[in-house]
Amino acid sequence: MILKAPLRNASGLVDSIKRKFGDKINNDIRERLDRIKSNMDKEMKMVENILGTFKSKEQKERMEKIDLNEIVQRVCEELQYEINQNNITVEVQRNLPVFYSNKHIIEHIILNLIDNACKSFDDHRAENQIRISAAETNHEVIIKKSDNGRGIPKDKQEEIFMPFTQISTSQKQKGVGLGLTLIRNFMDKLNGQIELQSEVGVGTTFILNFRK
């Protein structure tokens, strides 16, 4: 499966490095490699779950009650290392909505948005912030992820939803570049919408609209 291939290849590369260099790797590097491997394994499992959802002819039956508070907490715990390394304060609105949707997809979307936000900060000594908020009406749930990172130029704001396009200009923050492409596709599958608001030097907000 093409979506899993980059993750599988990168995971295999980590294993190859550990085998080749063995005892020459110091504890700090080994810990980082283990963390990379663990995160990739989680991503592969999540992609498998999501693909399984869309292959199923009974997709509607996979809709379940979702506690957004639990999902955001779990994602922040998973990204705690990145949050700490970038000196980020994560502000989460109290009593986020509980609604029906696909849990695997929602968690994947939140994970990617917060992970991208962690990569948007250039000064690790600044007061870096990520904010998660949500609102609910009779017809929809609206989730917002805001940060005060570097922002995205207007001429790049549509381009970043294209496959293999990087948000970050930093060599240290390179990735596969599929995250936002997948998010837009998943939102389409759920009959939802994603909106981007960003200004260079001010920050970025992603707005997710889910129909009930």
Short mmCIF file of C-alpha atoms in Angstrom, two decimals:
data_model
loop_
_atom_site.label_atom_id
_atom_site.label_comp_id
_atom_site.label_asym_id
_atom_site.label_seq_id
_atom_site.Cartn_x
_atom_site.Cartn_y
_atom_site.Cartn_z
CA MET A 1 0.00 0.00 0.00
CA ILE A 2 1.52 3.29 -1.19
CA LEU A 3 0.51 5.26 1.93
CA LYS A 4 2.38 2.89 4.22
CA ALA A 5 5.49 2.51 2.05
CA PRO A 6 7.34 5.68 3.21
CA LEU A 7 6.70 4.81 6.87
CA ARG A 8 7.77 1.21 6.37
CA ASN A 9 10.95 2.27 4.55
CA ALA A 10 11.88 4.82 7.22
CA SER A 11 11.20 2.31 9.99
CA GLY A 12 13.43 -0.20 8.22
CA LEU A 13 16.18 2.43 7.93
CA VAL A 14 16.11 2.98 11.71
CA ASP A 15 16.49 -0.77 12.27
CA SER A 16 19.35 -0.86 9.76
CA ILE A 17 21.21 1.97 11.53
CA LYS A 18 20.88 0.23 14.89
CA ARG A 19 22.15 -3.06 13.45
CA LYS A 20 25.06 -1.46 11.60
CA PHE A 21 26.40 0.72 14.39
CA GLY A 22 25.29 -1.31 17.41
CA ASP A 23 27.31 -0.42 20.51
CA LYS A 24 28.79 2.65 18.80
CA ILE A 25 25.47 4.47 19.25
CA ASN A 26 25.33 6.47 22.48
CA ASN A 27 22.29 6.33 24.75
CA ASP A 28 20.89 9.68 23.60
CA ILE A 29 20.94 8.69 19.92
CA ARG A 30 19.57 5.25 20.71
CA GLU A 31 16.69 6.80 22.65
CA ARG A 32 15.90 9.11 19.73
CA LEU A 33 15.98 6.22 17.26
CA ASP A 34 13.68 4.19 19.51
CA ARG A 35 11.27 7.13 19.70
CA ILE A 36 11.28 7.53 15.92
CA LYS A 37 10.66 3.82 15.46
CA SER A 38 7.83 3.84 18.02
CA ASN A 39 6.12 6.84 16.40
CA MET A 40 6.37 5.29 12.95
CA ASP A 41 4.89 2.03 14.19
CA LYS A 42 1.99 3.99 15.68
CA GLU A 43 1.50 5.89 12.43
CA MET A 44 1.49 2.66 10.42
CA LYS A 45 -1.08 1.14 12.76
CA MET A 46 -3.24 4.24 12.50
CA VAL A 47 -3.02 4.24 8.69
CA GLU A 48 -4.01 0.56 8.67
CA ASN A 49 -7.03 1.32 10.84
CA ILE A 50 -8.07 4.22 8.64
CA LEU A 51 -7.65 2.27 5.41
CA GLY A 52 -9.65 -0.56 6.93
CA THR A 53 -12.42 1.88 7.70
CA PHE A 54 -12.69 3.07 4.12
CA LYS A 55 -12.49 -0.45 2.70
CA SER A 56 -15.44 -1.50 4.79
CA LYS A 57 -18.84 -1.48 3.12
CA GLU A 58 -20.36 -0.68 6.49
CA GLN A 59 -18.49 2.55 7.18
CA LYS A 60 -21.43 4.18 8.97
CA GLU A 61 -21.36 1.44 11.60
CA ARG A 62 -17.83 2.52 12.47
CA MET A 63 -19.04 5.90 13.61
CA GLU A 64 -18.84 6.03 17.39
CA LYS A 65 -19.14 8.42 20.29
CA ILE A 66 -15.94 10.44 20.57
CA ASP A 67 -14.69 12.37 23.57
CA LEU A 68 -12.50 15.07 22.04
CA ASN A 69 -10.97 15.80 25.45
CA GLU A 70 -9.54 12.26 25.61
CA ILE A 71 -8.21 12.38 22.05
CA VAL A 72 -6.43 15.72 22.54
CA GLN A 73 -4.93 14.53 25.83
CA ARG A 74 -3.69 11.29 24.24
CA VAL A 75 -2.16 13.12 21.27
CA CYS A 76 -0.40 15.65 23.53
CA GLU A 77 1.05 12.81 25.60
CA GLU A 78 2.31 11.14 22.43
CA LEU A 79 3.93 14.39 21.26
CA GLN A 80 5.22 15.41 24.69
CA TYR A 81 8.86 15.15 23.63
CA GLU A 82 8.35 17.52 20.67
CA ILE A 83 6.30 19.89 22.85
CA ASN A 84 9.03 20.05 25.49
CA GLN A 85 11.86 20.40 22.96
CA ASN A 86 10.19 23.43 21.39
CA ASN A 87 9.23 25.06 24.71
CA ILE A 88 5.55 24.97 23.78
CA THR A 89 2.60 25.69 26.03
CA VAL A 90 -0.49 23.80 24.88
CA GLU A 91 -3.75 25.48 25.89
CA VAL A 92 -6.80 23.24 25.63
CA GLN A 93 -10.32 24.54 26.07
CA ARG A 94 -12.19 22.86 28.89
CA ASN A 95 -15.14 20.59 28.17
CA LEU A 96 -14.51 19.97 24.50
CA PRO A 97 -17.52 18.49 22.66
CA VAL A 98 -18.48 14.84 22.59
CA PHE A 99 -19.82 13.83 19.17
CA TYR A 100 -20.17 10.93 16.74
CA SER A 101 -17.53 10.31 14.08
CA ASN A 102 -14.66 7.95 13.24
CA LYS A 103 -12.26 7.88 16.18
CA HIS A 104 -9.20 6.71 14.22
CA ILE A 105 -9.60 9.46 11.64
CA ILE A 106 -10.22 12.24 14.17
CA GLU A 107 -7.17 11.21 16.20
CA HIS A 108 -5.01 11.09 13.08
CA ILE A 109 -6.15 14.59 12.08
CA ILE A 110 -5.50 16.09 15.53
CA LEU A 111 -2.12 14.36 15.73
CA ASN A 112 -0.98 15.75 12.39
CA LEU A 113 -2.17 19.28 13.10
CA ILE A 114 -0.44 19.48 16.48
CA ASP A 115 2.70 17.81 15.12
CA ASN A 116 2.85 20.35 12.28
CA ALA A 117 2.39 23.16 14.80
CA CYS A 118 5.34 21.84 16.84
CA LYS A 119 7.47 22.18 13.69
CA SER A 120 6.39 25.77 13.05
CA PHE A 121 8.51 27.37 15.78
CA ASP A 122 11.97 28.74 14.98
CA ASP A 123 12.90 30.14 18.41
CA HIS A 124 12.77 27.46 21.11
CA ARG A 125 13.28 30.12 23.81
CA ALA A 126 10.19 32.12 22.85
CA GLU A 127 6.72 31.83 24.39
CA ASN A 128 5.49 29.32 21.86
CA GLN A 129 1.81 28.42 22.09
CA ILE A 130 -0.64 25.96 20.59
CA ARG A 131 -4.35 26.39 21.34
CA ILE A 132 -7.11 23.82 20.86
CA SER A 133 -10.72 24.94 21.05
CA ALA A 134 -14.08 23.76 19.78
CA ALA A 135 -17.70 24.80 19.47
CA GLU A 136 -20.87 22.86 18.83
CA THR A 137 -24.17 23.77 17.18
CA ASN A 138 -27.23 21.72 16.32
CA HIS A 139 -25.75 20.92 12.92
CA GLU A 140 -21.98 20.84 13.26
CA VAL A 141 -18.88 20.60 15.44
CA ILE A 142 -16.11 23.15 14.81
CA ILE A 143 -12.57 22.42 16.01
CA LYS A 144 -9.79 25.02 15.89
CA LYS A 145 -6.04 24.51 16.23
CA SER A 146 -4.10 27.79 16.49
CA ASP A 147 -0.41 28.50 16.99
CA ASN A 148 1.87 31.53 17.06
CA GLY A 149 4.52 29.93 14.86
CA ARG A 150 6.18 31.28 11.74
CA GLY A 151 3.00 31.28 9.65
CA ILE A 152 2.46 30.25 6.02
CA PRO A 153 2.83 32.66 3.06
CA LYS A 154 -0.44 33.29 1.20
CA ASP A 155 0.97 31.94 -2.06
CA LYS A 156 1.71 28.62 -0.31
CA GLN A 157 -1.56 28.18 1.57
CA GLU A 158 -3.27 26.07 -1.10
CA GLU A 159 -0.08 24.36 -2.18
CA ILE A 160 0.53 22.80 1.25
CA PHE A 161 -2.48 20.52 0.74
CA MET A 162 -0.75 18.95 -2.27
CA PRO A 163 1.10 15.62 -1.81
CA PHE A 164 4.78 15.76 -0.79
CA THR A 165 4.69 19.48 -0.01
CA GLN A 166 6.52 20.66 3.11
CA ILE A 167 5.22 23.37 5.44
CA SER A 168 8.54 23.87 7.19
CA THR A 169 11.51 25.53 5.53
CA SER A 170 13.86 24.15 8.17
CA GLN A 171 16.14 21.27 7.21
CA LYS A 172 15.62 19.83 10.69
CA GLN A 173 11.88 19.60 10.18
CA LYS A 174 11.69 17.59 6.95
CA GLY A 175 9.00 14.95 6.64
CA VAL A 176 7.18 12.90 4.07
CA GLY A 177 4.77 15.73 3.27
CA LEU A 178 1.54 13.75 3.17
CA GLY A 179 -0.08 14.90 6.42
CA LEU A 180 -2.27 17.74 5.17
CA THR A 181 -3.13 15.87 1.98
CA LEU A 182 -4.46 13.00 4.06
CA ILE A 183 -6.30 15.37 6.39
CA ARG A 184 -8.15 17.02 3.50
CA ASN A 185 -9.03 13.61 2.03
CA PHE A 186 -10.28 12.35 5.40
CA MET A 187 -12.36 15.49 5.91
CA ASP A 188 -13.93 14.94 2.48
CA LYS A 189 -14.74 11.34 3.41
CA LEU A 190 -16.49 12.57 6.56
CA ASN A 191 -18.37 15.26 4.60
CA GLY A 192 -16.41 17.87 6.54
CA GLN A 193 -14.32 20.88 5.59
CA ILE A 194 -10.90 22.22 6.56
CA GLU A 195 -10.07 25.93 6.44
CA LEU A 196 -6.67 27.57 6.80
CA GLN A 197 -5.99 31.05 8.17
CA SER A 198 -2.35 32.09 8.42
CA GLU A 199 -0.11 35.15 8.47
CA VAL A 200 3.67 35.07 8.31
CA GLY A 201 5.18 36.09 11.64
CA VAL A 202 1.84 35.83 13.44
CA GLY A 203 0.75 32.21 13.29
CA THR A 204 -1.63 29.68 11.80
CA THR A 205 -5.16 28.48 12.51
CA PHE A 206 -6.77 25.37 11.05
CA ILE A 207 -10.56 25.17 11.34
CA LEU A 208 -12.29 21.79 11.03
CA ASN A 209 -16.04 21.66 10.38
CA PHE A 210 -17.78 18.32 11.00
CA ARG A 211 -21.43 17.87 10.12
CA LYS A 212 -23.53 16.03 12.65
#
